[in-house]
Amino acid sequence: MVKRSLRKILGAVLAAVFVLALSGCGKGGEEPGDGRLVLGFSQIGSESAWRIGNTKDIEEQAEAFGIGLMLENANQKQENQIAAIRRFIAYKVDVIAFSPVVEEGWDNVLLEAKEAGIPIILVDRDINTEHQGLTTCLIGADFYKEGVMAAEYLIRKADSMGLTQVNIVEIAGTANSTPMRQRQAGFMDTIKDDSRMRVLESIDGDFLKSRGAECMRYLLEKYGDSIQVVFSHNDEMTIGAIPEIEKAGFKPGNDMIIISIDGGQEAINVLKEGKINCVVECTPKLGKALMETAIKLKNGEAVEKLIHPAEQVFSDETDVSKIEPRGY
Ligand code: AHR
């Protein structure tokens, strides 16, 4: 009983905070509902430079398009995202967008949004649902292709070094998340017919720097100098792993081939130092496409089902000193 009334009070406070936040971003003191599109966006968390850059880009683009943005950070928890979506429905936003932390478990809340007539945009990651037509589109990277590009680099590198056997450890992203599943699939599908490639172990690093370090310590203890390649699913985990490799007496980028994904500034700096060999870009700049799509949905126009941004590979195969500042 007490819990329920506390929840009610919290709901009212949050709604008031939303209104204040929205009126703050209006032009010339406009109130939400003055014809301005209101977009509710549930962000996964702040686990990486990528994620922080993605949030900043969405905020900047909402401002540039004159869209009222209700942004909630779920701190890596699916239940927080579900609660945020329910608040957006209660507030009657025009469009809801979210970056799902994992792929499963969204049917109920998305059915509620559908019943309320609010269109849903997936940003960055995909979901699996039992019901059809719960979302309108997905704006995010082609993670499978990123895995393929990482593996293609490795094959070229192994050729250039004349390696006859290549022992790989994989530090993977959050279990059951789209980037983890698809990056792994793209990488494995590409190396599977190359008899030199052997994956010693794949381990879950949850896209976090601290977990990257932990995973690397474990892998070094278990496999030591047998490790020739570290394939890490994001920069954060790579940056966590590198000092552990050094502490164990190895030179990252030299004694071990280091492959990362994202292309944030910190990782690019480490690539320039020669401690990372290859970084596959995953751009967090999805805000513009998100705003354009939200406007189309509000106007009842058709939208593209899948929008993948163009991405590139940064590696020791080219002059890395020429890489432009990354902005995240
Ligand atoms: O979903 C994109 C991934 O999530 C990025 O590679 C990672 O850094 C982020 O946390």
GROMACS .gro file of C-alpha atoms and ligand atoms in nm:
model
  338
    1MET     CA    1   0.000   0.000   0.000
    2VAL     CA    2   0.273   0.243   0.115
    3LYS     CA    3   0.485   0.121  -0.174
    4ARG     CA    4   0.205   0.189  -0.422
    5SER     CA    5   0.145   0.548  -0.305
    6LEU     CA    6   0.521   0.611  -0.308
    7ARG     CA    7   0.529   0.489  -0.665
    8LYS     CA    8   0.238   0.725  -0.750
    9ILE     CA    9   0.418   1.023  -0.594
   10LEU     CA   10   0.736   0.932  -0.780
   11GLY     CA   11   0.538   0.909  -1.106
   12ALA     CA   12   0.391   1.257  -1.051
   13VAL     CA   13   0.732   1.403  -0.966
   14LEU     CA   14   0.884   1.250  -1.278
   15ALA     CA   15   0.604   1.382  -1.497
   16ALA     CA   16   0.665   1.731  -1.353
   17VAL     CA   17   1.039   1.695  -1.417
   18PHE     CA   18   0.964   1.598  -1.777
   19VAL     CA   19   0.748   1.903  -1.833
   20LEU     CA   20   1.017   2.128  -1.685
   21ALA     CA   21   1.288   1.963  -1.893
   22LEU     CA   22   1.080   1.996  -2.208
   23SER     CA   23   0.981   2.357  -2.153
   24GLY     CA   24   1.353   2.426  -2.105
   25CYS     CA   25   1.434   2.313  -2.456
   26GLY     CA   26   1.141   2.491  -2.622
   27LYS     CA   27   1.195   2.789  -2.847
   28GLY     CA   28   1.082   3.121  -2.695
   29GLY     CA   29   0.918   2.960  -2.390
   30GLU     CA   30   0.684   2.733  -2.589
   31GLU     CA   31   0.516   2.461  -2.384
   32PRO     CA   32   0.519   2.099  -2.495
   33GLY     CA   33   0.209   2.024  -2.696
   34ASP     CA   34   0.232   2.359  -2.884
   35GLY     CA   35   0.259   2.157  -3.201
   36ARG     CA   36   0.617   2.059  -3.122
   37LEU     CA   37   0.700   1.693  -3.163
   38VAL     CA   38   0.776   1.522  -2.831
   39LEU     CA   39   1.013   1.225  -2.846
   40GLY     CA   40   1.069   0.990  -2.552
   41PHE     CA   41   1.408   0.821  -2.569
   42SER     CA   42   1.527   0.547  -2.334
   43GLN     CA   43   1.905   0.519  -2.342
   44ILE     CA   44   2.078   0.202  -2.218
   45GLY     CA   45   2.326   0.370  -1.983
   46SER     CA   46   2.669   0.535  -1.986
   47GLU     CA   47   2.887   0.225  -2.016
   48SER     CA   48   3.121   0.358  -2.283
   49ALA     CA   49   3.253   0.666  -2.461
   50TRP     CA   50   3.041   0.542  -2.752
   51ARG     CA   51   2.724   0.553  -2.543
   52ILE     CA   52   2.804   0.896  -2.398
   53GLY     CA   53   2.873   1.025  -2.751
   54ASN     CA   54   2.545   0.875  -2.871
   55THR     CA   55   2.345   1.046  -2.594
   56LYS     CA   56   2.515   1.381  -2.666
   57ASP     CA   57   2.446   1.349  -3.038
   58ILE     CA   58   2.076   1.272  -2.979
   59GLU     CA   59   2.043   1.571  -2.743
   60GLU     CA   60   2.215   1.804  -2.991
   61GLN     CA   61   2.008   1.685  -3.285
   62ALA     CA   62   1.680   1.715  -3.091
   63GLU     CA   63   1.774   2.074  -3.015
   64ALA     CA   64   1.869   2.141  -3.379
   65PHE     CA   65   1.537   1.999  -3.507
   66GLY     CA   66   1.331   2.181  -3.239
   67ILE     CA   67   1.208   1.849  -3.099
   68GLY     CA   68   1.115   1.816  -2.732
   69LEU     CA   69   1.323   1.530  -2.593
   70MET     CA   70   1.242   1.327  -2.283
   71LEU     CA   71   1.560   1.134  -2.223
   72GLU     CA   72   1.597   0.863  -1.962
   73ASN     CA   73   1.915   0.671  -1.876
   74ALA     CA   74   1.841   0.311  -1.776
   75ASN     CA   75   2.176   0.237  -1.611
   76GLN     CA   76   2.211  -0.090  -1.803
   77LYS     CA   77   1.884  -0.235  -1.668
   78GLN     CA   78   1.604  -0.361  -1.890
   79GLU     CA   79   1.344  -0.306  -1.616
   80ASN     CA   80   1.440   0.063  -1.609
   81GLN     CA   81   1.389   0.085  -1.985
   82ILE     CA   82   1.047  -0.080  -1.959
   83ALA     CA   83   0.946   0.163  -1.682
   84ALA     CA   84   1.069   0.459  -1.892
   85ILE     CA   85   0.864   0.346  -2.193
   86ARG     CA   86   0.557   0.320  -1.968
   87ARG     CA   87   0.616   0.678  -1.848
   88PHE     CA   88   0.645   0.797  -2.209
   89ILE     CA   89   0.312   0.628  -2.285
   90ALA     CA   90   0.150   0.788  -1.979
   91TYR     CA   91   0.284   1.126  -2.091
   92LYS     CA   92   0.143   1.066  -2.443
   93VAL     CA   93   0.461   1.150  -2.630
   94ASP     CA   94   0.435   1.153  -3.011
   95VAL     CA   95   0.708   0.899  -3.076
   96ILE     CA   96   0.908   0.661  -2.854
   97ALA     CA   97   1.263   0.553  -2.933
   98PHE     CA   98   1.488   0.323  -2.735
   99SER     CA   99   1.820   0.138  -2.753
  100PRO     CA  100   1.738  -0.204  -2.610
  101VAL     CA  101   2.003  -0.338  -2.374
  102VAL     CA  102   1.910  -0.698  -2.469
  103GLU     CA  103   1.699  -0.848  -2.746
  104GLU     CA  104   1.433  -1.044  -2.555
  105GLY     CA  105   1.146  -0.944  -2.324
  106TRP     CA  106   0.987  -0.640  -2.491
  107ASP     CA  107   0.650  -0.771  -2.617
  108ASN     CA  108   0.427  -0.655  -2.330
  109VAL     CA  109   0.542  -0.295  -2.306
  110LEU     CA  110   0.549  -0.254  -2.684
  111LEU     CA  111   0.194  -0.389  -2.710
  112GLU     CA  112   0.095  -0.119  -2.460
  113ALA     CA  113   0.259   0.147  -2.680
  114LYS     CA  114   0.084   0.007  -2.986
  115GLU     CA  115  -0.250   0.020  -2.810
  116ALA     CA  116  -0.179   0.384  -2.720
  117GLY     CA  117  -0.105   0.449  -3.089
  118ILE     CA  118   0.255   0.562  -3.027
  119PRO     CA  119   0.508   0.456  -3.294
  120ILE     CA  120   0.834   0.299  -3.177
  121ILE     CA  121   1.181   0.348  -3.328
  122LEU     CA  122   1.467   0.115  -3.239
  123VAL     CA  123   1.799   0.296  -3.209
  124ASP     CA  124   2.137   0.119  -3.223
  125ARG     CA  125   2.020  -0.232  -3.128
  126ASP     CA  126   1.752  -0.478  -3.242
  127ILE     CA  127   1.496  -0.690  -3.053
  128ASN     CA  128   1.317  -1.024  -3.088
  129THR     CA  129   0.941  -1.021  -3.039
  130GLU     CA  130   0.667  -1.282  -3.061
  131HIS     CA  131   0.425  -1.028  -3.208
  132GLN     CA  132   0.477  -0.867  -3.547
  133GLY     CA  133   0.475  -0.496  -3.624
  134LEU     CA  134   0.556  -0.361  -3.277
  135THR     CA  135   0.830  -0.132  -3.407
  136THR     CA  136   0.852   0.086  -3.716
  137CYS     CA  137   1.224   0.072  -3.799
  138LEU     CA  138   1.581   0.030  -3.677
  139ILE     CA  139   1.848   0.301  -3.701
  140GLY     CA  140   2.184   0.152  -3.615
  141ALA     CA  141   2.513   0.005  -3.729
  142ASP     CA  142   2.555  -0.314  -3.929
  143PHE     CA  143   2.719  -0.509  -3.647
  144TYR     CA  144   2.755  -0.826  -3.856
  145LYS     CA  145   2.958  -0.633  -4.112
  146GLU     CA  146   3.174  -0.491  -3.832
  147GLY     CA  147   3.260  -0.848  -3.726
  148VAL     CA  148   3.335  -0.935  -4.088
  149MET     CA  149   3.563  -0.630  -4.127
  150ALA     CA  150   3.750  -0.720  -3.806
  151ALA     CA  151   3.808  -1.076  -3.931
  152GLU     CA  152   3.910  -0.963  -4.280
  153TYR     CA  153   4.173  -0.738  -4.123
  154LEU     CA  154   4.300  -1.032  -3.917
  155ILE     CA  155   4.328  -1.256  -4.223
  156ARG     CA  156   4.526  -0.986  -4.409
  157LYS     CA  157   4.750  -0.934  -4.104
  158ALA     CA  158   4.814  -1.309  -4.063
  159ASP     CA  159   4.904  -1.327  -4.435
  160SER     CA  160   5.144  -1.032  -4.409
  161MET     CA  161   5.313  -1.183  -4.100
  162GLY     CA  162   5.326  -1.531  -4.255
  163LEU     CA  163   5.147  -1.687  -3.957
  164THR     CA  164   5.065  -2.056  -3.985
  165GLN     CA  165   4.853  -2.073  -3.671
  166VAL     CA  166   4.653  -1.789  -3.514
  167ASN     CA  167   4.527  -1.828  -3.156
  168ILE     CA  168   4.247  -1.586  -3.079
  169VAL     CA  169   4.071  -1.480  -2.759
  170GLU     CA  170   3.745  -1.294  -2.787
  171ILE     CA  171   3.621  -1.046  -2.526
  172ALA     CA  172   3.254  -1.017  -2.619
  173GLY     CA  173   2.996  -0.748  -2.538
  174THR     CA  174   2.682  -0.784  -2.324
  175ALA     CA  175   2.531  -1.133  -2.358
  176ASN     CA  176   2.211  -1.140  -2.567
  177SER     CA  177   2.270  -0.792  -2.707
  178THR     CA  178   2.258  -0.734  -3.083
  179PRO     CA  179   2.616  -0.606  -3.121
  180MET     CA  180   2.752  -0.901  -2.925
  181ARG     CA  181   2.562  -1.162  -3.125
  182GLN     CA  182   2.615  -1.007  -3.466
  183ARG     CA  183   2.980  -0.902  -3.426
  184GLN     CA  184   3.061  -1.252  -3.310
  185ALA     CA  185   2.867  -1.411  -3.597
  186GLY     CA  186   3.032  -1.188  -3.860
  187PHE     CA  187   3.379  -1.258  -3.721
  188MET     CA  188   3.332  -1.636  -3.683
  189ASP     CA  189   3.166  -1.678  -4.025
  190THR     CA  190   3.460  -1.501  -4.187
  191ILE     CA  191   3.741  -1.696  -4.018
  192LYS     CA  192   3.573  -2.036  -4.023
  193ASP     CA  193   3.725  -2.152  -4.353
  194ASP     CA  194   4.074  -2.033  -4.264
  195SER     CA  195   4.244  -2.336  -4.109
  196ARG     CA  196   4.502  -2.118  -3.931
  197MET     CA  197   4.240  -1.955  -3.707
  198ARG     CA  198   4.165  -2.106  -3.366
  199VAL     CA  199   3.947  -1.938  -3.103
  200LEU     CA  200   4.086  -2.034  -2.763
  201GLU     CA  201   3.797  -1.883  -2.570
  202SER     CA  202   3.515  -1.628  -2.592
  203ILE     CA  203   3.433  -1.449  -2.272
  204ASP     CA  204   3.161  -1.197  -2.174
  205GLY     CA  205   3.307  -0.853  -2.099
  206ASP     CA  206   2.971  -0.666  -2.091
  207PHE     CA  207   3.116  -0.371  -2.291
  208LEU     CA  208   3.279  -0.240  -1.970
  209LYS     CA  209   3.640  -0.129  -1.916
  210SER     CA  210   3.661  -0.298  -1.573
  211ARG     CA  211   3.532  -0.626  -1.720
  212GLY     CA  212   3.777  -0.596  -2.011
  213ALA     CA  213   4.062  -0.586  -1.758
  214GLU     CA  214   3.919  -0.875  -1.555
  215CYS     CA  215   3.864  -1.091  -1.863
  216MET     CA  216   4.214  -1.021  -1.990
  217ARG     CA  217   4.373  -1.117  -1.655
  218TYR     CA  218   4.182  -1.444  -1.661
  219LEU     CA  219   4.275  -1.517  -2.024
  220LEU     CA  220   4.644  -1.436  -1.966
  221GLU     CA  221   4.655  -1.662  -1.662
  222LYS     CA  222   4.495  -1.945  -1.857
  223TYR     CA  223   4.664  -1.914  -2.197
  224GLY     CA  224   4.969  -1.689  -2.138
  225ASP     CA  225   5.190  -1.651  -2.445
  226SER     CA  226   4.967  -1.878  -2.656
  227ILE     CA  227   4.745  -1.575  -2.715
  228GLN     CA  228   4.828  -1.414  -3.050
  229VAL     CA  229   4.512  -1.212  -3.106
  230VAL     CA  230   4.268  -1.027  -2.881
  231PHE     CA  231   3.938  -0.952  -3.056
  232SER     CA  232   3.745  -0.716  -2.829
  233HIS     CA  233   3.388  -0.609  -2.909
  234ASN     CA  234   3.438  -0.247  -2.799
  235ASP     CA  235   3.702   0.015  -2.723
  236GLU     CA  236   3.617   0.033  -2.354
  237MET     CA  237   3.703  -0.334  -2.295
  238THR     CA  238   4.013  -0.304  -2.515
  239ILE     CA  239   4.136  -0.007  -2.313
  240GLY     CA  240   4.078  -0.210  -1.995
  241ALA     CA  241   4.266  -0.511  -2.137
  242ILE     CA  242   4.580  -0.336  -2.265
  243PRO     CA  243   4.744  -0.250  -1.926
  244GLU     CA  244   4.687  -0.614  -1.817
  245ILE     CA  245   4.873  -0.739  -2.125
  246GLU     CA  246   5.159  -0.500  -2.044
  247LYS     CA  247   5.166  -0.605  -1.677
  248ALA     CA  248   5.197  -0.966  -1.792
  249GLY     CA  249   5.513  -0.867  -1.983
  250PHE     CA  250   5.377  -0.855  -2.339
  251LYS     CA  251   5.372  -0.569  -2.588
  252PRO     CA  252   5.016  -0.513  -2.715
  253GLY     CA  253   5.014  -0.445  -3.088
  254ASN     CA  254   5.340  -0.633  -3.123
  255ASP     CA  255   5.343  -0.958  -2.926
  256MET     CA  256   4.965  -0.973  -2.960
  257ILE     CA  257   4.744  -0.840  -3.239
  258ILE     CA  258   4.476  -0.619  -3.084
  259ILE     CA  259   4.147  -0.563  -3.268
  260SER     CA  260   3.877  -0.333  -3.131
  261ILE     CA  261   3.541  -0.189  -3.237
  262ASP     CA  262   3.392   0.165  -3.201
  263GLY     CA  263   3.664   0.410  -3.304
  264GLY     CA  264   3.638   0.653  -3.014
  265GLN     CA  265   3.917   0.909  -2.966
  266GLU     CA  266   4.088   0.725  -2.681
  267ALA     CA  267   4.120   0.403  -2.881
  268ILE     CA  268   4.239   0.594  -3.188
  269ASN     CA  269   4.512   0.753  -2.972
  270VAL     CA  270   4.619   0.406  -2.858
  271LEU     CA  271   4.613   0.288  -3.221
  272LYS     CA  272   4.847   0.579  -3.303
  273GLU     CA  273   5.078   0.463  -3.019
  274GLY     CA  274   5.088   0.119  -3.185
  275LYS     CA  275   4.923  -0.069  -2.897
  276ILE     CA  276   4.606  -0.143  -3.099
  277ASN     CA  277   4.640  -0.276  -3.455
  278CYS     CA  278   4.290  -0.228  -3.588
  279VAL     CA  279   3.975  -0.041  -3.487
  280VAL     CA  280   3.653  -0.102  -3.678
  281GLU     CA  281   3.435   0.207  -3.668
  282CYS     CA  282   3.089   0.198  -3.511
  283THR     CA  283   2.947   0.547  -3.525
  284PRO     CA  284   2.729   0.674  -3.238
  285LYS     CA  285   2.603   0.960  -3.456
  286LEU     CA  286   2.250   0.836  -3.510
  287GLY     CA  287   2.068   1.147  -3.387
  288LYS     CA  288   2.000   1.315  -3.722
  289ALA     CA  289   1.843   1.004  -3.876
  290LEU     CA  290   1.643   0.955  -3.555
  291MET     CA  291   1.496   1.307  -3.564
  292GLU     CA  292   1.417   1.288  -3.938
  293THR     CA  293   1.242   0.955  -3.885
  294ALA     CA  294   1.044   1.079  -3.583
  295ILE     CA  295   0.917   1.376  -3.787
  296LYS     CA  296   0.807   1.148  -4.072
  297LEU     CA  297   0.622   0.921  -3.827
  298LYS     CA  298   0.446   1.215  -3.666
  299ASN     CA  299   0.336   1.328  -4.014
  300GLY     CA  300   0.210   0.980  -4.095
  301GLU     CA  301   0.472   0.929  -4.369
  302ALA     CA  302   0.639   0.598  -4.454
  303VAL     CA  303   0.988   0.540  -4.309
  304GLU     CA  304   1.283   0.325  -4.412
  305LYS     CA  305   1.275  -0.005  -4.218
  306LEU     CA  306   1.652  -0.019  -4.170
  307ILE     CA  307   1.905   0.264  -4.168
  308HIS     CA  308   2.274   0.167  -4.140
  309PRO     CA  309   2.534   0.447  -4.123
  310ALA     CA  310   2.849   0.411  -4.337
  311GLU     CA  311   3.150   0.284  -4.139
  312GLN     CA  312   3.522   0.235  -4.199
  313VAL     CA  313   3.827   0.052  -4.066
  314PHE     CA  314   4.125   0.227  -3.901
  315SER     CA  315   4.437   0.012  -3.888
  316ASP     CA  316   4.814  -0.011  -3.903
  317GLU     CA  317   4.775  -0.086  -4.275
  318THR     CA  318   4.739   0.289  -4.337
  319ASP     CA  319   4.891   0.616  -4.211
  320VAL     CA  320   4.704   0.647  -3.880
  321SER     CA  321   4.849   0.993  -3.811
  322LYS     CA  322   4.598   1.125  -4.067
  323ILE     CA  323   4.287   1.015  -3.876
  324GLU     CA  324   4.070   1.320  -3.804
  325PRO     CA  325   3.948   1.393  -3.446
  326ARG     CA  326   3.662   1.156  -3.375
  327GLY     CA  327   3.429   1.368  -3.160
  328TYR     CA  328   3.348   1.087  -2.914
  329AHR     O1  329   2.553  -0.101  -2.919
  329AHR     C1  330   2.673  -0.039  -2.952
  329AHR     C2  331   2.778  -0.079  -2.853
  329AHR     O2  332   2.735  -0.045  -2.723
  329AHR     C3  333   2.912  -0.013  -2.868
  329AHR     O3  334   3.002  -0.083  -2.944
  329AHR     C4  335   2.958  -0.015  -2.726
  329AHR     O4  336   3.073   0.061  -2.700
  329AHR     C5  337   2.836   0.031  -2.661
  329AHR     O5  338   2.837   0.034  -2.527
   0.00000   0.00000   0.00000
